[in-house]
mmCIF file of C-alpha atoms in Angstrom:
data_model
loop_
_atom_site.group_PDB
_atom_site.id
_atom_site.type_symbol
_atom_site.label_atom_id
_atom_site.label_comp_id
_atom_site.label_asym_id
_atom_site.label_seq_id
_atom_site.Cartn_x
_atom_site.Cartn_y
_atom_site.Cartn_z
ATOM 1 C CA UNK A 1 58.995 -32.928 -73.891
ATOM 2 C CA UNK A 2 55.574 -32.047 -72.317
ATOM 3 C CA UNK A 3 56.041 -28.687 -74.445
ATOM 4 C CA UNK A 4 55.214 -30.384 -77.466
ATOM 5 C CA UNK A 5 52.100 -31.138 -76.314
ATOM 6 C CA UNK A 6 50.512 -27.768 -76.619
ATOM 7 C CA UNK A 7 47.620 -27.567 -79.214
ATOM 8 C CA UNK A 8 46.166 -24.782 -80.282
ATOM 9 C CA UNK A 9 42.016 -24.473 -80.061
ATOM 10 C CA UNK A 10 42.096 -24.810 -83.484
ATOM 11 C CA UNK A 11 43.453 -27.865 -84.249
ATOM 12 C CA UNK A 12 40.811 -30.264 -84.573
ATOM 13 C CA UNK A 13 42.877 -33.755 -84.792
ATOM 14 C CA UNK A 14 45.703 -33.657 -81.751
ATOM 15 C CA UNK A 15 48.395 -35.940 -83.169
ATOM 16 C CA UNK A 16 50.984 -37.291 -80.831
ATOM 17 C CA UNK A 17 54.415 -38.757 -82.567
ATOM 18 C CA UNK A 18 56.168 -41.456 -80.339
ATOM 19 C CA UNK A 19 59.327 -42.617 -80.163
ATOM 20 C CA UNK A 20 60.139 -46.150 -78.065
ATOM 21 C CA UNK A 21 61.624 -49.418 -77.693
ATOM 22 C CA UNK A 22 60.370 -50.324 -74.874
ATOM 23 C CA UNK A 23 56.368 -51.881 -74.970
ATOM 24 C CA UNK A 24 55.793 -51.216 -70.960
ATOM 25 C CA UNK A 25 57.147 -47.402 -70.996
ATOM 26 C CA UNK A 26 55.339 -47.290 -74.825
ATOM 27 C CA UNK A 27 52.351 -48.659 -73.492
ATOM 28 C CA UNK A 28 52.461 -46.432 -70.286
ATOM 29 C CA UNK A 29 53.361 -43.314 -72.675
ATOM 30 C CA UNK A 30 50.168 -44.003 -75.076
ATOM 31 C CA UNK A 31 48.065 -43.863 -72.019
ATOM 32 C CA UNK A 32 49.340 -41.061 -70.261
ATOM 33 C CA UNK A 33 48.642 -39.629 -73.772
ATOM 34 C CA UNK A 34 45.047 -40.397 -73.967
ATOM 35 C CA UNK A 35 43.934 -39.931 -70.106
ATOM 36 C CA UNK A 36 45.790 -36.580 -69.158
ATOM 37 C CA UNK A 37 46.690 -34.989 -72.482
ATOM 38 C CA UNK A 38 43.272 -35.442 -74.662
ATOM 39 C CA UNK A 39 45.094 -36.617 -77.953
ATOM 40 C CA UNK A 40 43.524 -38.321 -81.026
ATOM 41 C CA UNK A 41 45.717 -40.163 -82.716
ATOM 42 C CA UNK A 42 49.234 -41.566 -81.588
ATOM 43 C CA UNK A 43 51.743 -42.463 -84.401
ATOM 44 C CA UNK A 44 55.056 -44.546 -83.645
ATOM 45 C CA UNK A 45 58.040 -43.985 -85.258
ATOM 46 C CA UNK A 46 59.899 -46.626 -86.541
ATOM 47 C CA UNK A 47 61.778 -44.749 -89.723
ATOM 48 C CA UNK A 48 64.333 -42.893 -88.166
ATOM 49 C CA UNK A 49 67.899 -43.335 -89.981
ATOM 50 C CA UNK A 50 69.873 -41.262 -87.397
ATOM 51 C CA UNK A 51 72.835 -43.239 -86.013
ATOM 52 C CA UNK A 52 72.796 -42.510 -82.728
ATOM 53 C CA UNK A 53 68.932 -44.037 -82.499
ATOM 54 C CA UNK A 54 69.540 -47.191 -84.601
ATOM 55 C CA UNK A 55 73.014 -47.970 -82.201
ATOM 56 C CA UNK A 56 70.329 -48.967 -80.023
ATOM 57 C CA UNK A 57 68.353 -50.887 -81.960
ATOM 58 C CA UNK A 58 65.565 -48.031 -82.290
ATOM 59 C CA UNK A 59 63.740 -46.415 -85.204
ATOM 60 C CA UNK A 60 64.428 -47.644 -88.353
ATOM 61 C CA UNK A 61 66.428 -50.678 -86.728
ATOM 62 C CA UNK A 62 63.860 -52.136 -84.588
ATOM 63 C CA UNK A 63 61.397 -53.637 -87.155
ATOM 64 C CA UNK A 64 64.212 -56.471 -87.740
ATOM 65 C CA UNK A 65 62.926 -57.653 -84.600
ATOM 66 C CA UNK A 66 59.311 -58.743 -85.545
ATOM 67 C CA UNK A 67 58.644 -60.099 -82.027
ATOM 68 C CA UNK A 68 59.430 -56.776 -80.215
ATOM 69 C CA UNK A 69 57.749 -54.720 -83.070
ATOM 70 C CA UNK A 70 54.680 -56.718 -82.377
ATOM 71 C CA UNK A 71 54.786 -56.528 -78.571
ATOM 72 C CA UNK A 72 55.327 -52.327 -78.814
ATOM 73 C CA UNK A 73 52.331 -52.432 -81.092
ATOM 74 C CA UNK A 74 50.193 -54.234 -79.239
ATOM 75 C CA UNK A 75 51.064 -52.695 -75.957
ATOM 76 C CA UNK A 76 50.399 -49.136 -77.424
ATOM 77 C CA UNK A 77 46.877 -50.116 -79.166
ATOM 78 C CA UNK A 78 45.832 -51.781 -75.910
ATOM 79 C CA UNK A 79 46.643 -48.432 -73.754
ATOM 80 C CA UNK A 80 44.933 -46.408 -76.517
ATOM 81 C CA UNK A 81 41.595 -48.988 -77.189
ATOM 82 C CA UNK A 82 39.578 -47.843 -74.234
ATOM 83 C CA UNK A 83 39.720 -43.684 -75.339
ATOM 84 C CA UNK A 84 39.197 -44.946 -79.090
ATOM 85 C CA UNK A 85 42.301 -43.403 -79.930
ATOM 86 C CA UNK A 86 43.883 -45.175 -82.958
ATOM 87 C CA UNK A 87 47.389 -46.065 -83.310
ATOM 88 C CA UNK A 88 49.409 -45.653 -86.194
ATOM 89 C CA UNK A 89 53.048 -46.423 -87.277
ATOM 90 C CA UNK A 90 55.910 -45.482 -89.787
ATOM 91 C CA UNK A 91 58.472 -47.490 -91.080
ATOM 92 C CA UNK A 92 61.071 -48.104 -93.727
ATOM 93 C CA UNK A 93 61.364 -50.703 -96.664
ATOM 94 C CA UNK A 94 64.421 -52.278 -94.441
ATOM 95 C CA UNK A 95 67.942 -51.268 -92.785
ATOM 96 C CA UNK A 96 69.257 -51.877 -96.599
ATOM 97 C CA UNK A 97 68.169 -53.986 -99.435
ATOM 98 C CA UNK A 98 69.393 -57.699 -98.243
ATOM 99 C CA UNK A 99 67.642 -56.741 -95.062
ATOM 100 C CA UNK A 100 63.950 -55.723 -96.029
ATOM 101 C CA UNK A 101 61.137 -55.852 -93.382
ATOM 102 C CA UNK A 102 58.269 -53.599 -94.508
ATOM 103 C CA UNK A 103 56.253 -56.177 -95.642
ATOM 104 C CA UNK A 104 56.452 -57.955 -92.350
ATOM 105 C CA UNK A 105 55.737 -54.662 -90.341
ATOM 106 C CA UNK A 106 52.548 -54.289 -92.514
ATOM 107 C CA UNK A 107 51.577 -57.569 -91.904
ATOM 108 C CA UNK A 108 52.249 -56.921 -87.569
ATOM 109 C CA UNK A 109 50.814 -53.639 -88.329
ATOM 110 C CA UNK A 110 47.115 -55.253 -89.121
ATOM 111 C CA UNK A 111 47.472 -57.871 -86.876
ATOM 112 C CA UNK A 112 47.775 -56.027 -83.522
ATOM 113 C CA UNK A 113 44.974 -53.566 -84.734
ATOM 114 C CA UNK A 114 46.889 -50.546 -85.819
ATOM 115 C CA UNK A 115 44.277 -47.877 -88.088
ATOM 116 C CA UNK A 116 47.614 -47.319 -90.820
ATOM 117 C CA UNK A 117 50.932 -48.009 -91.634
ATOM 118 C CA UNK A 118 53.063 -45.120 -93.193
ATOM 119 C CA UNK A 119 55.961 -46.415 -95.527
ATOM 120 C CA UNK A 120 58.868 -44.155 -96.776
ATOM 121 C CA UNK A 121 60.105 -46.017 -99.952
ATOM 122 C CA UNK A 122 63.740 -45.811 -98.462
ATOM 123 C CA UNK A 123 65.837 -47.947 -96.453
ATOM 124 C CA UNK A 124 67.445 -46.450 -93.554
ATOM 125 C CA UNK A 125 70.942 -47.013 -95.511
ATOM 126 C CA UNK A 126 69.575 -45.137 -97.777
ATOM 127 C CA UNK A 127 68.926 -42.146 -94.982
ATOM 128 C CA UNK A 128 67.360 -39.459 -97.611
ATOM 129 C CA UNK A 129 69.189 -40.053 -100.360
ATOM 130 C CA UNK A 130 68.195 -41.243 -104.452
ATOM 131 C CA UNK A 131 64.874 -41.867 -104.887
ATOM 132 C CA UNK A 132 61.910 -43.188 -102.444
ATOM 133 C CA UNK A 133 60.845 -46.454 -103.810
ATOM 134 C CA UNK A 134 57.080 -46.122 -104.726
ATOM 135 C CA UNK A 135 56.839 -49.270 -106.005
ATOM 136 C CA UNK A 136 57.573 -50.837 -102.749
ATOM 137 C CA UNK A 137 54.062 -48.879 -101.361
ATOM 138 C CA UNK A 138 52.581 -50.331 -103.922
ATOM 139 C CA UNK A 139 53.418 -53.489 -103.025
ATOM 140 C CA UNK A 140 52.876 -53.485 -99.233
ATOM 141 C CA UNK A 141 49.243 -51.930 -100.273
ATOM 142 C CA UNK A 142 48.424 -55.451 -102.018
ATOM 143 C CA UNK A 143 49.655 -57.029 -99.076
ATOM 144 C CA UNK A 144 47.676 -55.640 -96.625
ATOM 145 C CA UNK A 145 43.764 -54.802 -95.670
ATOM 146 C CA UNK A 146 45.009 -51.674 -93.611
ATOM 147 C CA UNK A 147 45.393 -48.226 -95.047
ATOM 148 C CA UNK A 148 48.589 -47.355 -96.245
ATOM 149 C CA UNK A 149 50.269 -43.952 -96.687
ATOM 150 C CA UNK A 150 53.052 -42.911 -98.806
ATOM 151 C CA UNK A 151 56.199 -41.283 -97.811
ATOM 152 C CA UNK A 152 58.913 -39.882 -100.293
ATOM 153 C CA UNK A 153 59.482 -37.232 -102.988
ATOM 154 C CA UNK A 154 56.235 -35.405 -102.246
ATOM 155 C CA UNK A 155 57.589 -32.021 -103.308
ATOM 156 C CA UNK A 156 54.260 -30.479 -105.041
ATOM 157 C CA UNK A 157 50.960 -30.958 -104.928
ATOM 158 C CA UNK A 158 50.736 -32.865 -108.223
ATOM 159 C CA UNK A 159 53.775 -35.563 -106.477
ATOM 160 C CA UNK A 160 51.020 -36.545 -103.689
ATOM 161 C CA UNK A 161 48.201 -37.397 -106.478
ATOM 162 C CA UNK A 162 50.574 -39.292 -108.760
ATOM 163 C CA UNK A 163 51.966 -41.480 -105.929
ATOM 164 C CA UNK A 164 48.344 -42.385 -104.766
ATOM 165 C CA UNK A 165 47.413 -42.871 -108.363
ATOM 166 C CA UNK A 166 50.781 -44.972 -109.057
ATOM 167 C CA UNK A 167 50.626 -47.385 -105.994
ATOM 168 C CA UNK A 168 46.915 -46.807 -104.193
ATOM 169 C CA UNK A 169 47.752 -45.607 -101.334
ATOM 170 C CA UNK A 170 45.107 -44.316 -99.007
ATOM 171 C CA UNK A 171 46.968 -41.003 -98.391
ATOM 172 C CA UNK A 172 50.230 -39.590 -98.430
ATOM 173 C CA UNK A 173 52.901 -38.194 -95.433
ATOM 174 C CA UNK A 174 54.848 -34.960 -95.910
ATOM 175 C CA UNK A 175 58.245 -34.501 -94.538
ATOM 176 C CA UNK A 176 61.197 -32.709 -96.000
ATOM 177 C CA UNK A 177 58.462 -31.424 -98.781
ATOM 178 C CA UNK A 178 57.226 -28.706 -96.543
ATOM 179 C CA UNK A 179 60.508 -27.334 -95.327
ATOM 180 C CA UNK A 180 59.942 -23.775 -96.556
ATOM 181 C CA UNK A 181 56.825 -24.130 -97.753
ATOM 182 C CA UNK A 182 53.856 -24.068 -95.480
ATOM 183 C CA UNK A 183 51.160 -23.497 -98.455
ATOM 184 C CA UNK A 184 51.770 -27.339 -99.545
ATOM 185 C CA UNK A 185 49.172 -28.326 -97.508
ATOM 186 C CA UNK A 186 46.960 -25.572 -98.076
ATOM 187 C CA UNK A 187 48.038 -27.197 -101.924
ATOM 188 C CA UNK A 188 47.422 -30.896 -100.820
ATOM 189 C CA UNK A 189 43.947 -29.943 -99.205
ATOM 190 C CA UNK A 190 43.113 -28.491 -102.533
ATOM 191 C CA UNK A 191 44.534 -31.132 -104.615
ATOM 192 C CA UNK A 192 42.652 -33.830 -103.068
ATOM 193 C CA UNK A 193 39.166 -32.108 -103.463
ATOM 194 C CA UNK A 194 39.821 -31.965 -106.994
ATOM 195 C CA UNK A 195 39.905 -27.840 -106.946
ATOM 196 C CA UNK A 196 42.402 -26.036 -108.306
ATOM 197 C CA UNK A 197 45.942 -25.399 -106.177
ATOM 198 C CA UNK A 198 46.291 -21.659 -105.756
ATOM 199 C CA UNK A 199 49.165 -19.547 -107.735
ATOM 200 C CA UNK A 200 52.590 -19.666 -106.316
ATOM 201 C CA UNK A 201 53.299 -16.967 -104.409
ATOM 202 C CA UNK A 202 55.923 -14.039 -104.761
ATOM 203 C CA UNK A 203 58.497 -13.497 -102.896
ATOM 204 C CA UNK A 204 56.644 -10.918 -100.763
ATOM 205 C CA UNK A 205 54.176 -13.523 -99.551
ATOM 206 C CA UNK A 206 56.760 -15.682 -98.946
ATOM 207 C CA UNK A 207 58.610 -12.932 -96.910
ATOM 208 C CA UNK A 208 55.081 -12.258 -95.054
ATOM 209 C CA UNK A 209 54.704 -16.101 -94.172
ATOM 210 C CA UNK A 210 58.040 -15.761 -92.909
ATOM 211 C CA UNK A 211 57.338 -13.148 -90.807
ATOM 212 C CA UNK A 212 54.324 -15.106 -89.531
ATOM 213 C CA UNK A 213 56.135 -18.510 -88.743
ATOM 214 C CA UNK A 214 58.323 -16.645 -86.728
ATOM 215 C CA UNK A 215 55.883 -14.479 -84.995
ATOM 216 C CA UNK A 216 54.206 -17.574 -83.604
ATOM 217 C CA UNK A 217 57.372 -19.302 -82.793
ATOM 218 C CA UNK A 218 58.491 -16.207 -80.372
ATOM 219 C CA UNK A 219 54.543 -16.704 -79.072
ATOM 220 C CA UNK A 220 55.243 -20.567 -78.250
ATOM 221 C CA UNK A 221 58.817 -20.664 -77.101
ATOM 222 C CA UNK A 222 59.396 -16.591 -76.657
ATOM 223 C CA UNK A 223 61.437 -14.113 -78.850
ATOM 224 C CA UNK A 224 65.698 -15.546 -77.719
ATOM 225 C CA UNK A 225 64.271 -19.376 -78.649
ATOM 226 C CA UNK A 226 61.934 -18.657 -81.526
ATOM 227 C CA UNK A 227 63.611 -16.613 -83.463
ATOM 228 C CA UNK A 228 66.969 -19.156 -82.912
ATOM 229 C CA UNK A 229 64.782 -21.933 -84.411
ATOM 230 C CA UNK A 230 63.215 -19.800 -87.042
ATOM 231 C CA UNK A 231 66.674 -19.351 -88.468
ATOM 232 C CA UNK A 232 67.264 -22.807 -89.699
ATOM 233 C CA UNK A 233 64.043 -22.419 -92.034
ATOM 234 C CA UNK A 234 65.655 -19.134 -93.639
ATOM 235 C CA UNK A 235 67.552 -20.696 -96.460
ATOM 236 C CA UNK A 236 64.336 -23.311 -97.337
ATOM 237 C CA UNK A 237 61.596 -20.268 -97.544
ATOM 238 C CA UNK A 238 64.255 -18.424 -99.863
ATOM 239 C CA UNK A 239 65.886 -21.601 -102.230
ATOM 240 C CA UNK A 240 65.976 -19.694 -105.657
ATOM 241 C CA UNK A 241 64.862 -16.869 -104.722
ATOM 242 C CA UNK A 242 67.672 -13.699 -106.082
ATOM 243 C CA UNK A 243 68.208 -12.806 -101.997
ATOM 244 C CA UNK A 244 71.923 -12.059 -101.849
ATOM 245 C CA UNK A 245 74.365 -13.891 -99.836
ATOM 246 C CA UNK A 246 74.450 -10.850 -97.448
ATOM 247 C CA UNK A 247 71.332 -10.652 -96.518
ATOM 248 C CA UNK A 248 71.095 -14.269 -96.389
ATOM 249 C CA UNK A 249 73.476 -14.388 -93.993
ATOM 250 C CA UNK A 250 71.897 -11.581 -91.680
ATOM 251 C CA UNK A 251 68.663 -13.441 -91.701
ATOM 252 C CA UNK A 252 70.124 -16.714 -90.320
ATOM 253 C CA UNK A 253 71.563 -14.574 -87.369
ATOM 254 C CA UNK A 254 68.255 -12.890 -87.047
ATOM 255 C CA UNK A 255 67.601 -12.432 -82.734
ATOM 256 C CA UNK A 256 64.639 -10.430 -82.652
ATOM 257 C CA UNK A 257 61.198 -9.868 -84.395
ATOM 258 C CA UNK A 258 61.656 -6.290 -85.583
ATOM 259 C CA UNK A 259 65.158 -7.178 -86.723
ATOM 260 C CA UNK A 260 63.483 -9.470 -88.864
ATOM 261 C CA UNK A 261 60.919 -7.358 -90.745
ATOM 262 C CA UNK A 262 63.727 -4.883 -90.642
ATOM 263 C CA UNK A 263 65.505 -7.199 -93.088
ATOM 264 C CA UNK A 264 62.544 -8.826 -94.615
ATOM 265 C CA UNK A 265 61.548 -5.467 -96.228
ATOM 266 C CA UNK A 266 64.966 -5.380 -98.306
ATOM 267 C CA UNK A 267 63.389 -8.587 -100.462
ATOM 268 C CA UNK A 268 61.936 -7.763 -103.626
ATOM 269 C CA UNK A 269 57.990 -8.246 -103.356
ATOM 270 C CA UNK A 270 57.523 -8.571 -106.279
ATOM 271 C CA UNK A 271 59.651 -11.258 -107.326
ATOM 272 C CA UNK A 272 58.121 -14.549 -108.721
ATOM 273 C CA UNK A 273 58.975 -17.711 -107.465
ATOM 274 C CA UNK A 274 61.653 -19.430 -108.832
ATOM 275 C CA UNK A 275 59.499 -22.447 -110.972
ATOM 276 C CA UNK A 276 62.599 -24.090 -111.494
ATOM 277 C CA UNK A 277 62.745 -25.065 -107.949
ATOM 278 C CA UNK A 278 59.480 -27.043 -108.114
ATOM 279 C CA UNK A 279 59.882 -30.604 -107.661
ATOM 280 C CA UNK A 280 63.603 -30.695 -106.506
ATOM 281 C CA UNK A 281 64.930 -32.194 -103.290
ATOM 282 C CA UNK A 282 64.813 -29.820 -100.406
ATOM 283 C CA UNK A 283 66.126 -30.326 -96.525
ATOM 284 C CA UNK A 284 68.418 -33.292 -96.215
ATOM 285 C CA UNK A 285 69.940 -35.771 -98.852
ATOM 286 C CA UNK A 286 73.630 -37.227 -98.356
ATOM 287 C CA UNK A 287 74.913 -40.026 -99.648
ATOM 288 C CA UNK A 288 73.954 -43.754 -98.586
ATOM 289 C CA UNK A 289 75.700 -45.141 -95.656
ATOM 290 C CA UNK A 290 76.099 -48.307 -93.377
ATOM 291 C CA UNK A 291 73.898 -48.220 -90.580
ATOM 292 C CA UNK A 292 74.941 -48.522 -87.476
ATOM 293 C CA UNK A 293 73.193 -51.316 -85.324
ATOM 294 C CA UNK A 294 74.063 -53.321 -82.064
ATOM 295 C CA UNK A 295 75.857 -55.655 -81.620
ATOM 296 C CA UNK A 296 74.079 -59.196 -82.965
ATOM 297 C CA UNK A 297 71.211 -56.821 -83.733
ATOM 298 C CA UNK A 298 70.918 -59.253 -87.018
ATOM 299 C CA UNK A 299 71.342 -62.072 -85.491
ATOM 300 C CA UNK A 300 67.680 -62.176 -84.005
ATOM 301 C CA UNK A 301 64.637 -61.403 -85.738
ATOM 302 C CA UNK A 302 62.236 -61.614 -83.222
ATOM 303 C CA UNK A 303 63.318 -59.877 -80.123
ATOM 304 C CA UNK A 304 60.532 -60.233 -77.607
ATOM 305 C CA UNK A 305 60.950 -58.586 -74.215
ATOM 306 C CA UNK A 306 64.698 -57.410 -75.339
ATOM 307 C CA UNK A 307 66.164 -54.776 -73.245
ATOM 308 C CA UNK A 308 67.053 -52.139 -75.679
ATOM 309 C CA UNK A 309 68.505 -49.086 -73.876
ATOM 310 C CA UNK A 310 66.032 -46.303 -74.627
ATOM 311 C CA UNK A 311 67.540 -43.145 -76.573
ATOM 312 C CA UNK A 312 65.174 -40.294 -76.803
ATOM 313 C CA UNK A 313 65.562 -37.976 -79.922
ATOM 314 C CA UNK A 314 63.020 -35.343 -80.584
ATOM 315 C CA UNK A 315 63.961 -34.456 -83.242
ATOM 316 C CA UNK A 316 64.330 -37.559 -85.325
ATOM 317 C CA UNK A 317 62.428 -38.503 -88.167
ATOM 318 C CA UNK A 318 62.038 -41.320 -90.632
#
């Protein structure tokens, strides 16, 4: 875990995503974060639809309980206060729609002094499926004096500026938008400043910002690990893209750096991107699905000091 703190010199704003149900260890964490590890901004994440997190009343789950919600906020903005490091947190609209609580997290959010609340306009039934419920941003930005950022469908560029437009959002939060596509926020940046979002790029740039991501993957976690996690990204950076289902497959099998550029150089350079693949879904989707909770978990919507086993999952995400 201490691995993903490593920052490089470069970055500017260290950002530190937590995962908890417990407000002593949270609390503890934060700090530890602030005193020994130099960070800037701490988010929690309370989004996460994966089952085995919300079977113990964790990430998406836990804002039912109000009480506890409020007691992990306020223990991790406490911990944080003295190195004027804000605290941040995501959330969902609700576990499903008879069982909304993002309005209520917003309104906990501002009241035990957290800088933002994110909001993905899905329920954690929903998981990643349909369509992210802007509307509902909307509406928790009228009900609170906090910044709020959007999650949901940010695909291009041109998605992040009509959700801000369409709800007033302070900002907007990428997730599956990026899989594949690293110049989004080079686009975002650009966006935002009103200039003008450069070209798309050919499938030779693409195949050279593949090379790159992998290149400083090997650097981080060395070549055996690196290139193992570069292959999941494989099939995102080429989506539309005329690569045959050959070489497709020898890329996601890829085990060393030269093996890579070795196959990289059979792509087409100059090969445009596919436009037809801008604004569609990319990483995850599914199908909606009952969420698993403990048992009584609806029972209670307050929670304070409840013992909720702690389930770490790095990778999980809201």
């Amino acid at each position: 875990t201490l691995a993903m703190l490593v920052f490089d010199e470069s970055e500017d704003v260290r950002s530190v995503q937590l995962y908890g149900t417990d407000p002593v260890y949270v609390g503890k964490a934060a700090e530890i974060l602030c005193a020994e590890h130099g960070v800037a901004h701490i988010d929690l994440n309370f989004g996460c639809p994966v089952p085995k997190v919300t079977r113990k009343g964790g990430g998406g789950a836990l804002p039912w309980r109000r009480g506890l919600l409020a007691e992990i906020l306020e223990s991790a903005v406490r911990a944080a206060e003295p190195y004027g490091v804000p605290v941040t947190m995501k959330t969902r609209k609700g576990i499903d729609e008879d069982h909304l609580t993002y309005l209520d997290a917003g309104r906990i959010a501002q009241e035990t002094g957290c800088a933002a609340i994110a909001l993905h306009g899905r329920t954690v039934a929903q998981a990643y499926s349909g369509d992210a419920d802007w509307d509902a941003i909307g509406r928790l930005v009228e009900h609170v004096d906090i910044p709020v950022l959007g999650n949901g469908d940010i695909w291009e560029a041109a998605d992040a500026l009509r959700m801000v437009e369409q709800t007033g959002a302070a900002g907007v939060v990428v997730g599956r938008g990026c899989l594949g596509r690293p110049w989004l926020f080079r686009d975002l940046a650009a966006a935002f400043a009103g200039e003008q979002v450069a070209v798309l790029p050919t499938l030779g740039e693409v195949a050279a910002m593949m090379h790159r991501h992998a290149e400083l993957l090997v650097q981080h976690m060395g070549e055996e690990r690196g290139c193992k996690e570069f292959r999941k990204h494989v099939s995102w950076y080429l989506k539309g893209f005329r690569a045959g289902g050959e070489l497709r497959r020898s890329l996601a099998l890829v085990e060393t750096l030269p093996e890579l550029d070795r196959l990289l150089a059979d792509l087409d350079p100059a090969e445009p991107f596919p436009v037809s693949e801008l604004g569609a879904p990319r990483g995850r989707q599914g199908s909606p699905r009952r969420v698993v909770l403990p048992d009584g978990w609806l029972a209670d919507q307050d929670g304070r000091s409840a013992c909720v086993t702690e389930e770490l999952e790095s990778g999980s995400g809201g």
